[in-house]
CSV table of C-alpha atoms and ligand atoms in Angstrom, one decimal:
chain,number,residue,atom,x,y,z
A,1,UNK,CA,105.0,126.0,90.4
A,2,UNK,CA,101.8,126.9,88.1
A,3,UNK,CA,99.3,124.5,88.9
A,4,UNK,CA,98.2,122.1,85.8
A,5,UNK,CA,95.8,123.0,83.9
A,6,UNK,CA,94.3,119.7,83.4
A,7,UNK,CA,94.4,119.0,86.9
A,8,UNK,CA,92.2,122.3,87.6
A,9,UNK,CA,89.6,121.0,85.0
A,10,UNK,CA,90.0,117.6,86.8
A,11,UNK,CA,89.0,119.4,89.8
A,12,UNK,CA,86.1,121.1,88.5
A,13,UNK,CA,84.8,117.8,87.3
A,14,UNK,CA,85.1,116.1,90.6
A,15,UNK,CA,83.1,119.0,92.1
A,16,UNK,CA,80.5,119.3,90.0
A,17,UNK,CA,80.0,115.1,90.9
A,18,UNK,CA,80.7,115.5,94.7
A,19,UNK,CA,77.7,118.3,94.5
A,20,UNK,CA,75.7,115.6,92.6
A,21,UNK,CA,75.1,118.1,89.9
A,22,UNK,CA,76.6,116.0,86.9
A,23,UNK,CA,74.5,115.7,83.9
A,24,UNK,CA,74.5,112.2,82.0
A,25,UNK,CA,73.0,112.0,78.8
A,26,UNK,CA,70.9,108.9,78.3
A,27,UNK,CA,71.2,106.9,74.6
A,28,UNK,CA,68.3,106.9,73.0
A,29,UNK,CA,67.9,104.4,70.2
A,30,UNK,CA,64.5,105.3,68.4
A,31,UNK,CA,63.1,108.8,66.8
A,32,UNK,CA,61.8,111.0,69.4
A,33,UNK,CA,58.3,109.9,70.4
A,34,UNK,CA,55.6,109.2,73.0
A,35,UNK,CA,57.3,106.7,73.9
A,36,UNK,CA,61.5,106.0,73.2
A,37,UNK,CA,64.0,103.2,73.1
A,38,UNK,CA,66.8,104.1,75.6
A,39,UNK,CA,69.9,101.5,76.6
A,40,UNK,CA,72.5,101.6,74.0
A,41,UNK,CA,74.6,99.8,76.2
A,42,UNK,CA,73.4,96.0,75.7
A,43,UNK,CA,69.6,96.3,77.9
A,44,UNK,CA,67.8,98.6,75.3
A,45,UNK,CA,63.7,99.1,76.6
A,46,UNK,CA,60.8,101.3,75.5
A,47,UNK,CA,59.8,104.1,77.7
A,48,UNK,CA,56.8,106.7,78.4
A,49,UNK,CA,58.4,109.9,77.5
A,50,UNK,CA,57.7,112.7,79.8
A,51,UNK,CA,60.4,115.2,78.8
A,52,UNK,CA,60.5,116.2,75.5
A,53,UNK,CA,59.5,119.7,74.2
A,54,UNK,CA,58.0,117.9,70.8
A,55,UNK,CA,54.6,118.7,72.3
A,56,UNK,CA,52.8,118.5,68.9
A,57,UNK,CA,54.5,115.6,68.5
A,58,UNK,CA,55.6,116.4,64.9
A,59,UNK,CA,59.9,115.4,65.3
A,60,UNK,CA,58.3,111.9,64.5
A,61,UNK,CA,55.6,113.5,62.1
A,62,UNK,CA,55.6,111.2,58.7
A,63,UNK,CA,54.8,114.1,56.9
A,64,UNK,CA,57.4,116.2,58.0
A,65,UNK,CA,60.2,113.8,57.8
A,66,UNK,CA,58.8,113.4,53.8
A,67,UNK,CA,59.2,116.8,53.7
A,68,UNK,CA,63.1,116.9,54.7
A,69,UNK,CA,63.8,114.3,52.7
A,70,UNK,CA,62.5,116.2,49.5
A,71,UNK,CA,64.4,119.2,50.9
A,72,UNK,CA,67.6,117.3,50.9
A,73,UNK,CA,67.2,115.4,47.5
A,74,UNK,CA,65.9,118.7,45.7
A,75,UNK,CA,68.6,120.9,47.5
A,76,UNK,CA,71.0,119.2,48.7
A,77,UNK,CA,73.2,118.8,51.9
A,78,UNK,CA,74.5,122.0,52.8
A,79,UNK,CA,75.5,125.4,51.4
A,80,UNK,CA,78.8,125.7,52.7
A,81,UNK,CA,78.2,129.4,52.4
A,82,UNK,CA,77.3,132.1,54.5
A,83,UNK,CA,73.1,133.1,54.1
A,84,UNK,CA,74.9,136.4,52.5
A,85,UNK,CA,77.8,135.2,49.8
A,86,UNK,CA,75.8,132.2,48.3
A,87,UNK,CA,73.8,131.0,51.2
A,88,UNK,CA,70.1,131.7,50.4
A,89,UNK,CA,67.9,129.4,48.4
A,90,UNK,CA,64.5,130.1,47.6
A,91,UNK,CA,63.7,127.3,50.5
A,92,UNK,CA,65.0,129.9,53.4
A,93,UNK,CA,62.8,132.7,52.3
A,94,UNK,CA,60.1,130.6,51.9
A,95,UNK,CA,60.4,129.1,55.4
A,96,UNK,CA,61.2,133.0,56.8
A,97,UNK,CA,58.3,133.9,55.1
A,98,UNK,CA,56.1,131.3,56.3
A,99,UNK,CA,57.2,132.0,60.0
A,100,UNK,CA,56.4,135.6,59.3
A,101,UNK,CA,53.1,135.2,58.3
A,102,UNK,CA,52.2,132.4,60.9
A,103,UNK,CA,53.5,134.8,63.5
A,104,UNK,CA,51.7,138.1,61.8
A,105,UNK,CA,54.8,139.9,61.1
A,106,UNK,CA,56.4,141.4,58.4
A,107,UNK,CA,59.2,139.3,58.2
A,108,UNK,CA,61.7,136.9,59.9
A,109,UNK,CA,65.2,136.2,59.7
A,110,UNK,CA,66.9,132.3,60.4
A,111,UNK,CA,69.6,131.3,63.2
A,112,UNK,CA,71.4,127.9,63.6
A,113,UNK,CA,69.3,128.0,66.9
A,114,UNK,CA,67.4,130.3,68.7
A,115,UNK,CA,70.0,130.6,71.1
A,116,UNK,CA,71.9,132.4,68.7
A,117,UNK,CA,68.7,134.5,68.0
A,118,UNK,CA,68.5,135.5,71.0
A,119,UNK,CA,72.6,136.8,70.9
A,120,UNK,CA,72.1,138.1,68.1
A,121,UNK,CA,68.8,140.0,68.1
A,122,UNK,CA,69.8,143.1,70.8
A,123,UNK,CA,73.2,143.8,69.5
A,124,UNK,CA,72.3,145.3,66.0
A,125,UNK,CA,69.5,147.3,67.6
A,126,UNK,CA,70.3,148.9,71.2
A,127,UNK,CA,73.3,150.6,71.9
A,128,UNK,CA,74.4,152.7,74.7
A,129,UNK,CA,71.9,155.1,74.6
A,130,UNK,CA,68.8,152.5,75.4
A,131,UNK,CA,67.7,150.3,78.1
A,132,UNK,CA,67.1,146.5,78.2
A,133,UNK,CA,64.6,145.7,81.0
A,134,UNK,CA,64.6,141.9,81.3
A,135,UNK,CA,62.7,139.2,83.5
A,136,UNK,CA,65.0,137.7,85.9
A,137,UNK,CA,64.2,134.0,84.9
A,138,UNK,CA,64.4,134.9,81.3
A,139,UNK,CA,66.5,132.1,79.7
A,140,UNK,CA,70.4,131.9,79.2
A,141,UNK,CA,70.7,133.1,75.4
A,142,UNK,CA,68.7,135.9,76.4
A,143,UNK,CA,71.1,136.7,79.3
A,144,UNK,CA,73.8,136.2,77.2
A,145,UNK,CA,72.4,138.4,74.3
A,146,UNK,CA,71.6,141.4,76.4
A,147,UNK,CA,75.2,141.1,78.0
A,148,UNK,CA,76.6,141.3,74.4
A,149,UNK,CA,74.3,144.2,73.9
A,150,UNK,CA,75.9,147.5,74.9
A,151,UNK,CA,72.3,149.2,76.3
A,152,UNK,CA,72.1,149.8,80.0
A,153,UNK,CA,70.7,146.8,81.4
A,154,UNK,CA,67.7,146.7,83.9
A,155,UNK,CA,66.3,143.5,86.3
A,156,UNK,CA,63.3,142.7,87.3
A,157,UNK,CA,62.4,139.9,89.8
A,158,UNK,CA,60.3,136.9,88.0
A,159,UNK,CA,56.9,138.3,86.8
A,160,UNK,CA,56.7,141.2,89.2
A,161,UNK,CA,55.0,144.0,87.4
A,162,UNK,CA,55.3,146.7,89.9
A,163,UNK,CA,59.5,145.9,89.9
A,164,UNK,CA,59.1,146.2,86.2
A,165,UNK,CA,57.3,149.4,86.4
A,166,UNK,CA,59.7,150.6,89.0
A,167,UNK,CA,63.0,149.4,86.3
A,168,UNK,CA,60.8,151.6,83.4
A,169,UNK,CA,60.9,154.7,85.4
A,170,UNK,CA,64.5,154.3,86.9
A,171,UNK,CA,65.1,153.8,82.7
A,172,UNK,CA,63.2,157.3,82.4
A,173,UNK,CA,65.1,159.0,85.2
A,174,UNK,CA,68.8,157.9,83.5
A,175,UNK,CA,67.3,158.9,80.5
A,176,UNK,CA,67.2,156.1,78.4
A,177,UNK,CA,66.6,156.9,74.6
A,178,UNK,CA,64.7,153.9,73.9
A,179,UNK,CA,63.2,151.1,76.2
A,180,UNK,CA,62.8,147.0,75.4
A,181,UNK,CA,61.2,145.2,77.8
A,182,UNK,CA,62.4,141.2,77.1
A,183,UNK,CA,60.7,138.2,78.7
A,184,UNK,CA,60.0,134.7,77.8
A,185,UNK,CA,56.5,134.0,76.8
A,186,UNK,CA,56.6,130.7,79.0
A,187,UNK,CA,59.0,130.4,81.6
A,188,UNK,CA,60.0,126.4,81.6
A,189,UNK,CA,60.8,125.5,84.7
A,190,UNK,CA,57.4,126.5,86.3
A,191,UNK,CA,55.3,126.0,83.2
A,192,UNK,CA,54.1,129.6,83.6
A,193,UNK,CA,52.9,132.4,81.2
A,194,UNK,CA,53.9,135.7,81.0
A,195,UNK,CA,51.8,138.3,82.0
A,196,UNK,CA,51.7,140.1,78.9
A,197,UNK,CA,48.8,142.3,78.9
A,198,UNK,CA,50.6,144.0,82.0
A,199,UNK,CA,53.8,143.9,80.2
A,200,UNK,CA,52.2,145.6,77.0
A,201,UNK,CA,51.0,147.9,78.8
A,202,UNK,CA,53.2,149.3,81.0
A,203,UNK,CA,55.2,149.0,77.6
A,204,UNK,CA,52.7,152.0,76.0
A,205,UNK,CA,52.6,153.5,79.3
A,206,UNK,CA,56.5,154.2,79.4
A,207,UNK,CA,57.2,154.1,75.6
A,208,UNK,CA,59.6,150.5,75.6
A,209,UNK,CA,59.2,148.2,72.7
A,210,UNK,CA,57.9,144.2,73.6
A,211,UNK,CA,60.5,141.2,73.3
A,212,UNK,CA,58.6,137.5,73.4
A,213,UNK,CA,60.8,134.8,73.4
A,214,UNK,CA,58.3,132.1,72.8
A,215,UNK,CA,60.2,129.1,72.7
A,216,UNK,CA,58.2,127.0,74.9
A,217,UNK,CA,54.6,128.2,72.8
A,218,UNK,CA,55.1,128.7,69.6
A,219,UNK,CA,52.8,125.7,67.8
A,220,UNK,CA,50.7,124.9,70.7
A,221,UNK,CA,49.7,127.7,72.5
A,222,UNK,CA,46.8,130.7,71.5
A,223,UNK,CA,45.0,130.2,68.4
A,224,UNK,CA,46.3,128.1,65.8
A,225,UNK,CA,49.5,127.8,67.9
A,226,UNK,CA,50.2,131.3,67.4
A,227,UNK,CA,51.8,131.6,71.0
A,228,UNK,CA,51.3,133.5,74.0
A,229,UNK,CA,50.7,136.7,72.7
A,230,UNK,CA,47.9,135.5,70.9
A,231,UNK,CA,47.0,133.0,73.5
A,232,UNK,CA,46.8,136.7,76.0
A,233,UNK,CA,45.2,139.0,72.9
A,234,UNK,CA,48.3,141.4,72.4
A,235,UNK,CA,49.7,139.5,69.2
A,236,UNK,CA,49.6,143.2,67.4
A,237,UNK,CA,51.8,144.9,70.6
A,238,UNK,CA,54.3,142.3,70.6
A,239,UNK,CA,57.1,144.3,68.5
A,240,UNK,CA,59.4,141.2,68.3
A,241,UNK,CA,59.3,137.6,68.8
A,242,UNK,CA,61.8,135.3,69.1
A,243,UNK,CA,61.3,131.3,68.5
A,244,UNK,CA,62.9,128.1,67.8
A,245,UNK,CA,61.9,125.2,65.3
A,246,UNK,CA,63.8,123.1,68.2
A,247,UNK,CA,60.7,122.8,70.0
A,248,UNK,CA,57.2,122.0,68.5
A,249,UNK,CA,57.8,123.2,65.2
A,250,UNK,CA,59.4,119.8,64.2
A,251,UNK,CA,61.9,119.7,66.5
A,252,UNK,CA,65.2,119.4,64.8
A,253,UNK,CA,66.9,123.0,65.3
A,254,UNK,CA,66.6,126.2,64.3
A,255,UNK,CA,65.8,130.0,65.2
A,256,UNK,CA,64.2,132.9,64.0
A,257,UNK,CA,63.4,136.7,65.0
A,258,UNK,CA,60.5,138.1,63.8
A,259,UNK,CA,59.1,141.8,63.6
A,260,UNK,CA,58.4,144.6,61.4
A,261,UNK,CA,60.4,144.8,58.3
A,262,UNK,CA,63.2,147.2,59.3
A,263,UNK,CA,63.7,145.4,62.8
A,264,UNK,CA,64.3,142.1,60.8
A,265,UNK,CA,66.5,144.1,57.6
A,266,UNK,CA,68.7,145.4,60.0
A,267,UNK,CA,69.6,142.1,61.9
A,268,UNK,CA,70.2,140.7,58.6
A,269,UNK,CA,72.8,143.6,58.1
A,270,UNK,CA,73.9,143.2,61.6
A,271,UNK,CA,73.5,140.5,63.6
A,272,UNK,CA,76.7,138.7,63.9
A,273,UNK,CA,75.5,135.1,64.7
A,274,UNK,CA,73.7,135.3,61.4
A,275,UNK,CA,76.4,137.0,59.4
A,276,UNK,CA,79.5,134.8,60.5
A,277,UNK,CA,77.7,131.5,60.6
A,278,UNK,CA,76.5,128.9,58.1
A,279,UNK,CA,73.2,128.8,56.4
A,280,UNK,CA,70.5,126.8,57.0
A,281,UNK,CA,70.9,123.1,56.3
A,282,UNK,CA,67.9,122.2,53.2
A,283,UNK,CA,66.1,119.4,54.7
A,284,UNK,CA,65.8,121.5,58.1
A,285,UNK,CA,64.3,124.2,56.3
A,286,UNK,CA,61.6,122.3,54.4
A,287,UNK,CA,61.1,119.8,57.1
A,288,UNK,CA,59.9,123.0,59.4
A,289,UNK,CA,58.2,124.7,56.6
A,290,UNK,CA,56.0,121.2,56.4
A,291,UNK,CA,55.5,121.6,60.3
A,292,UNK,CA,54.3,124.8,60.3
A,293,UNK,CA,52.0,124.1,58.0
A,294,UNK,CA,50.9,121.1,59.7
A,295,UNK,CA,50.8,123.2,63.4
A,296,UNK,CA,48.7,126.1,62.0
A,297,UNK,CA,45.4,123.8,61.3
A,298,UNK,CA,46.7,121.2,64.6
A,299,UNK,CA,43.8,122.0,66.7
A,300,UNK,CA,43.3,118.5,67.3
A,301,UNK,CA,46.6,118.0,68.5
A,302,UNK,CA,46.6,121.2,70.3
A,303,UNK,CA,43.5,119.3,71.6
A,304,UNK,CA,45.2,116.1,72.7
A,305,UNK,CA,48.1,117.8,74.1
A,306,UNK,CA,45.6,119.8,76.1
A,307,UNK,CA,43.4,116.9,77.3
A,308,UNK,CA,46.4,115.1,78.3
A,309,UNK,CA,47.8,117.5,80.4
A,310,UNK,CA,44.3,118.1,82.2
A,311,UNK,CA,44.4,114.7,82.8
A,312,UNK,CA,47.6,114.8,83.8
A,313,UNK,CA,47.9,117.5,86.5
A,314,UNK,CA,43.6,116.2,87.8
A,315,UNK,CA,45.4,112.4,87.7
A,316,UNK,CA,48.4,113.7,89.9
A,317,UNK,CA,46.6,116.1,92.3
A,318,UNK,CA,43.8,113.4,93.4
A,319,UNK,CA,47.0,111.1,94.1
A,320,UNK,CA,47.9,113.9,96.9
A,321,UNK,CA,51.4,115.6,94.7
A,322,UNK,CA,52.3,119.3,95.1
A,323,UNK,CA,52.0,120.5,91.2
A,324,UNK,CA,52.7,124.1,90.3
A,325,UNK,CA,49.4,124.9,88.7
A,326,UNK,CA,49.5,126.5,84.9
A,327,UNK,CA,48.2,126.5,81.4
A,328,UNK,CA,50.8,125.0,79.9
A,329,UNK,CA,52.1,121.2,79.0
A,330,UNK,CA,54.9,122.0,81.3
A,331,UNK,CA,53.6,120.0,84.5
A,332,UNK,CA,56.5,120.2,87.3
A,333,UNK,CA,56.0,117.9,90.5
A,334,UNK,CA,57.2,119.4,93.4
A,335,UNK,CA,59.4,117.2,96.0
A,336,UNK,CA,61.6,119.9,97.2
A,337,UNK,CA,64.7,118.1,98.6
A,338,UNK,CA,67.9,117.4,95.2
A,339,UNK,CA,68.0,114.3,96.4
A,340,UNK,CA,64.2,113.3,97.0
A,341,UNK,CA,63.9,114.2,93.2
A,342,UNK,CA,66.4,112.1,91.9
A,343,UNK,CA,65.1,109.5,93.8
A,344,UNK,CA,61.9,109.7,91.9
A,345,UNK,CA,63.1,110.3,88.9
A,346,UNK,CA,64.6,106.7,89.4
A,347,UNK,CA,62.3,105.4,90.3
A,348,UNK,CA,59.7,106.4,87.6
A,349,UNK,CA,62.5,105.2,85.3
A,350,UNK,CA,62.2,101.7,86.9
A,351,UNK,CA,58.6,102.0,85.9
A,352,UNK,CA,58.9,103.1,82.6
A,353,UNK,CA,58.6,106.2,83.1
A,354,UNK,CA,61.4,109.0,81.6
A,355,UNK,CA,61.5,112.3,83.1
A,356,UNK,CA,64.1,114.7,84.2
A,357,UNK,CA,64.8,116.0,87.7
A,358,UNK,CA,65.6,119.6,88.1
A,359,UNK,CA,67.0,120.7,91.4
A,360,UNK,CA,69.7,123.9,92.2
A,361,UNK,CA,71.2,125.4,90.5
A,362,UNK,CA,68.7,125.3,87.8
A,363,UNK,CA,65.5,126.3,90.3
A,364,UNK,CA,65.9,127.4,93.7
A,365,UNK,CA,67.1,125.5,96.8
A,366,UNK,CA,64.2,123.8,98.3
A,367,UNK,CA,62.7,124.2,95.0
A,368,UNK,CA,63.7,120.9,93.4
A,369,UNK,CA,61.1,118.8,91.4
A,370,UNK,CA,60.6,116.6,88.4
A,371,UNK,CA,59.1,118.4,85.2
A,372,UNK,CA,56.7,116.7,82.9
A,373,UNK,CA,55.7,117.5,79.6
A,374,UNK,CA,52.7,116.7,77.9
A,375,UNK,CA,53.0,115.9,74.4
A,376,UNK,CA,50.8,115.2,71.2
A,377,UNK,CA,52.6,112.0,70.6
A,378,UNK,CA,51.1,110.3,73.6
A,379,UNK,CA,48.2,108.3,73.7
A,380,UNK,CA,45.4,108.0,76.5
A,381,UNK,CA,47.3,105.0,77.5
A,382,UNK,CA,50.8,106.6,78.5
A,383,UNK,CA,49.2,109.0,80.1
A,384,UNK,CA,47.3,106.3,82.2
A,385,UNK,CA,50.5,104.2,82.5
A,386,UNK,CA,52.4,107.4,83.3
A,387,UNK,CA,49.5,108.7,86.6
A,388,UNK,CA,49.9,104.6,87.4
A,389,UNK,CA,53.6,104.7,87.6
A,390,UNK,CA,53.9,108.4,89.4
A,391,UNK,CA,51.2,106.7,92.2
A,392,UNK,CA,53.5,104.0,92.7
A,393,UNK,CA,56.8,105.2,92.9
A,394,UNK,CA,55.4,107.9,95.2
A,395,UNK,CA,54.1,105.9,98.0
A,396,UNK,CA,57.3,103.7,97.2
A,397,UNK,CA,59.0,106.6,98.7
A,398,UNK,CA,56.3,108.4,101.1
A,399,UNK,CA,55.7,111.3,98.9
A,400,UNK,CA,52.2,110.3,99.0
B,1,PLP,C1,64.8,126.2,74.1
B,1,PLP,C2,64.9,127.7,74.4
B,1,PLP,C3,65.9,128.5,73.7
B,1,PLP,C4,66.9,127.9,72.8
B,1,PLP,O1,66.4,127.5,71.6
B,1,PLP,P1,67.3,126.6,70.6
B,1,PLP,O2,66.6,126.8,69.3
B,1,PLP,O3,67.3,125.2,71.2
B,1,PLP,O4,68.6,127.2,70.7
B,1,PLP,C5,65.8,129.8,73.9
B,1,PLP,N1,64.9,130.4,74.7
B,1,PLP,C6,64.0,129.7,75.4
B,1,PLP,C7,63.0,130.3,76.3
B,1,PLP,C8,64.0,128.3,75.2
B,1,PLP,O5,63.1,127.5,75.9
């Protein structure tokens, strides 16, 4: 007899717990902040906040929320429409516009998330003919976009720019029409930036185009937040960028490509998770158009952010911890052993303390570690309280 289908599913579940990979989401009770109410189930207490990617701290920005709310009371809910039948308002072309010219490009084009930019964004513009060379820690929508993506695809191992030069010529040699090389502008689990003054060049070198996925930049990192291409000086070779207003920008959701003006007219033509898929939601839109305005002329939260996480990572190294050194808010701890990290990550929560414990399948075995992230919205105190809290749960459990 066919086995049950539930009872497979049931399986599934039971491994995933047994290999003490099951993810719980915590109930949060306040806005996103600094510092968060979490319980929901009767014991409700404020916590340090160590794990958000609101590192301009603007999803709790008064300004911002204002912002949304004249959005929805001047248009509305929702479109219930398509951005092509009777989906656009002057609102989404003003936020697309604004993005474009934060970003120096011609134009950009809105997803529901960038997740679906990322799906969306190789599709339209590579076919069989071309070549998608790709970072192998590049995130999931980008792994999933280039699989949708009919181009010959091509690996390289994590920042290695003589693999990637190797994947450039093996393009050449198979004949590859045209070339994109794709990365993520910081890769999130280590906190580390691209190298992509190699990447651009090697780009000119073998004639590929420049993809920056710059989710984990946009806002706070290079001048005025303009990310890391102009945080490395190649914000004129970068021929397309890929972001989220999920992140920094605000924080509630959102995605965008943007690029030179026939790059971004064709996805609008094209690009399926744009065409078949609701428009924008109002307040969104003018709630991120307010951020962005408020992250271009941020330097003294790009300031804060940046003290804190010197602070931070000097705070944490004098204590004896194994950090992965960066230029980035992202701050991971190294402990190593799955279940060492957990450990830690409970008891910082006893403290006060909330952060999130990565361990395989997410990084490496052996790799396992909690990440931190710095964020606007802290003040000098957290951070203290945070250093005070890491100290004393780490000789707690002999990691120091
Ligand atoms: C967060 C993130 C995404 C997904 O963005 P959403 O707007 O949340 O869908 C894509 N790429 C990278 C590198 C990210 O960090």
């Amino acid at each position: 007899m066919a086995p049950k289908f539930e009872d497979r599913i049931q399986g599934l579940l039971a491994q995933i717990e047994a290999d003490g990979l099951y993810k719980r989401e915590r109930l949060i009770t306040s806005q996103q902040g600094g510092k968060i109410r979490v319980g929901g189930t009767g014991v409700e207490r404020e916590v340090v906040n160590l794990c958000a990617n609101n590192y301009l701290g603007l999803a709790g920005h008064p300004e911002v929320i204002a912002a949304a709310k004249r959005g929805l009371d001047e248009f509305g809910f929702g479109m219930a429409s398509v951005r092509f039948i009777c989906g656009t308002q002057t609102l989404h072309r003003q936020l697309e516009r604004g993005i474009a010219r934060y970003l120096n490009k011609d134009d950009a084009i809105l997803f529901a998330a960038c997740f679906d930019a990322n799906g969306g964004v190789f599709e339209p513009l590579f076919e069989a003919e071309d070549a998608i060379i790709s970072d192998s820690l590049n995130h999931a929508s980008i792994i999933d976009g280039v699989r949708l993506c009919k181009a010959k695809r091509y690996r390289f191992a994590n920042g290695d720019m003589n693999e990637l030069e190797d994947r450039l010529k093996e393009a050449n040699r198979d004949g590859a029409r045209f070339k994109l090389i794709a990365t993520d502008g910081v890769f999130s689990m280590d906190g580390y930036v691209a190298n992509l003054q190699t990447i651009c060049d090697l780009g000119e070198r073998y004639g590929a185009l420049v993809m920056v996925d710059d989710c984990h930049a946009t806002g706070h990192l290079g001048e005025a937040g303009r990310g890391t291409p102009a945080l490395t000086g190649v914000d004129q070779r970068v021929d397309i960028v890929t972001g989220t207003l999920g992140k920094s920008l605000g924080g509630a959701m959102g995605g965008f490509v943007a690029a030179s003006q026939p790059i971004v007219d064709l996805l609008r033509q094209r690009s399926r998770p744009y065409l078949f898929s609701n428009s924008f939601a109002p307040a969104v839109a003018a709630g991120s158009i307010k951020a962005i305005e408020i992250a271009e002329k941020a330097d003294d939260r790009r300031q804060n952010l940046a003290s804190h996480a010197q602070r931070f990572r000097a705070g944490l190294q004098t204590a004896g911890f194994e950090l992965l050194l960066g230029e980035t808010p992202i701050i991971p701890v190294m402990l190593h052993e799955a279940r060492l990290a957990q450990a830690m990550a409970a008891a910082l929560d006893e403290r006060g303390v909330y952060v999130a414990g990565f361990f395989y399948p997410v990084v490496p075995k052996g790799k396992a570690r909690i990440r931190t992230q710095m964020s606007a919205a802290l003040t000098d105190e957290d951070v203290g309280f945070a250093i005070d809290a890491f100290i004393d749960a780490g000789k707690a459990l002999g990691v120091i």
